[in-house]
Structures are given as C-alpha cells and as structure tokens.
Amino acid sequence: TLLHIHHKIPFLISFDNSLKNLMTLCPPCHRKEEARIVRELKKEQELMNLKSDSIKLKIGEFYDFTKNV
C-alpha cells in the first residue's frame, strides 16, 4: 500500500521535519487533511483581515476625533 508522509504542523509554518511532526496517511486521507488545513488557514487569514480592518477603522475614528478638537 502506498502511503504519503504528512506534516502535522505544515512545514512552511514549522520548518520541522522531525518524526514527531510527521505521520503517514493513505492518499485520500492525506488530501482530506491538507484540505482541512487550507480551510483553517483561510479562516485564520479572514480573521486577521477583520481585525486589521477594525484597527484601521478605530485609527480613522481617532483621527477624525482629534481633527475636531
């Protein structure tokens, strides 16, 4: 049976090729796991963007407030 080696914490984040960060998966399970990780990273990016937008809004409100003082 062909197995794939999967990084539990993505290599581009952890730079960790140690055995504790690796596991073997069958190809269909590997694809599912990679898709799950991509979804999580996208969600995380969306949250970061929302926080960034919120901070920009607060800075803008502060700037408008100080302009009127």
Short mmCIF file of C-alpha atoms in Angstrom, two decimals:
data_model
loop_
_atom_site.label_atom_id
_atom_site.label_comp_id
_atom_site.label_asym_id
_atom_site.label_seq_id
_atom_site.Cartn_x
_atom_site.Cartn_y
_atom_site.Cartn_z
CA THR A 1 0.00 0.00 0.00
CA LEU A 2 1.27 3.43 -0.97
CA LEU A 3 1.40 5.89 1.93
CA HIS A 4 2.10 9.61 1.97
CA ILE A 5 4.15 11.43 4.60
CA HIS A 6 2.21 14.33 6.12
CA HIS A 7 3.44 17.18 8.33
CA LYS A 8 1.13 17.59 11.33
CA ILE A 9 2.12 21.25 11.51
CA PRO A 10 2.74 22.44 7.94
CA PHE A 11 6.42 22.61 7.08
CA LEU A 12 6.14 26.19 5.81
CA ILE A 13 4.98 27.20 9.29
CA SER A 14 7.12 24.92 11.48
CA PHE A 15 10.17 24.09 9.30
CA ASP A 16 10.05 20.83 11.27
CA ASN A 17 10.85 17.55 9.55
CA SER A 18 11.30 15.62 12.80
CA LEU A 19 9.43 12.37 13.34
CA LYS A 20 7.18 13.97 15.98
CA ASN A 21 5.80 16.27 13.25
CA LEU A 22 5.33 13.55 10.62
CA MET A 23 2.68 10.91 10.10
CA THR A 24 1.77 8.52 7.31
CA LEU A 25 -1.61 8.69 5.61
CA CYS A 26 -3.22 6.96 2.68
CA PRO A 27 -3.54 9.30 -0.32
CA PRO A 28 -7.30 10.06 0.12
CA CYS A 29 -6.83 10.82 3.84
CA HIS A 30 -3.81 12.97 3.03
CA ARG A 31 -5.86 15.03 0.56
CA LYS A 32 -8.64 15.46 3.15
CA GLU A 33 -6.18 16.54 5.82
CA GLU A 34 -4.46 19.03 3.50
CA ALA A 35 -7.86 20.47 2.51
CA ARG A 36 -8.80 20.84 6.20
CA ILE A 37 -5.56 22.70 6.91
CA VAL A 38 -6.10 25.03 3.94
CA ARG A 39 -9.63 25.81 5.22
CA GLU A 40 -8.27 26.58 8.69
CA LEU A 41 -5.55 28.84 7.32
CA LYS A 42 -8.08 30.70 5.17
CA LYS A 43 -10.33 31.23 8.22
CA GLU A 44 -7.36 32.47 10.20
CA GLN A 45 -6.44 34.88 7.39
CA GLU A 46 -10.03 36.17 7.23
CA LEU A 47 -9.98 36.81 10.99
CA MET A 48 -6.69 38.65 10.67
CA ASN A 49 -8.16 40.79 7.90
CA LEU A 50 -11.23 41.59 10.02
CA LYS A 51 -9.02 42.58 12.96
CA SER A 52 -6.88 44.71 10.66
CA ASP A 53 -9.97 46.43 9.22
CA SER A 54 -11.28 47.05 12.74
CA ILE A 55 -7.98 48.61 13.82
CA LYS A 56 -7.92 50.82 10.71
CA LEU A 57 -11.48 51.94 11.47
CA LYS A 58 -10.56 52.79 15.09
CA ILE A 59 -7.49 54.74 13.94
CA GLY A 60 -9.65 56.60 11.43
CA GLU A 61 -12.23 57.42 14.12
CA PHE A 62 -9.47 58.65 16.43
CA TYR A 63 -8.01 60.79 13.65
CA ASP A 64 -11.45 62.30 12.92
CA PHE A 65 -11.96 62.96 16.64
CA THR A 66 -8.61 64.73 17.07
CA LYS A 67 -9.22 66.77 13.94
CA ASN A 68 -12.37 68.24 15.52
CA VAL A 69 -10.74 69.08 18.87
#
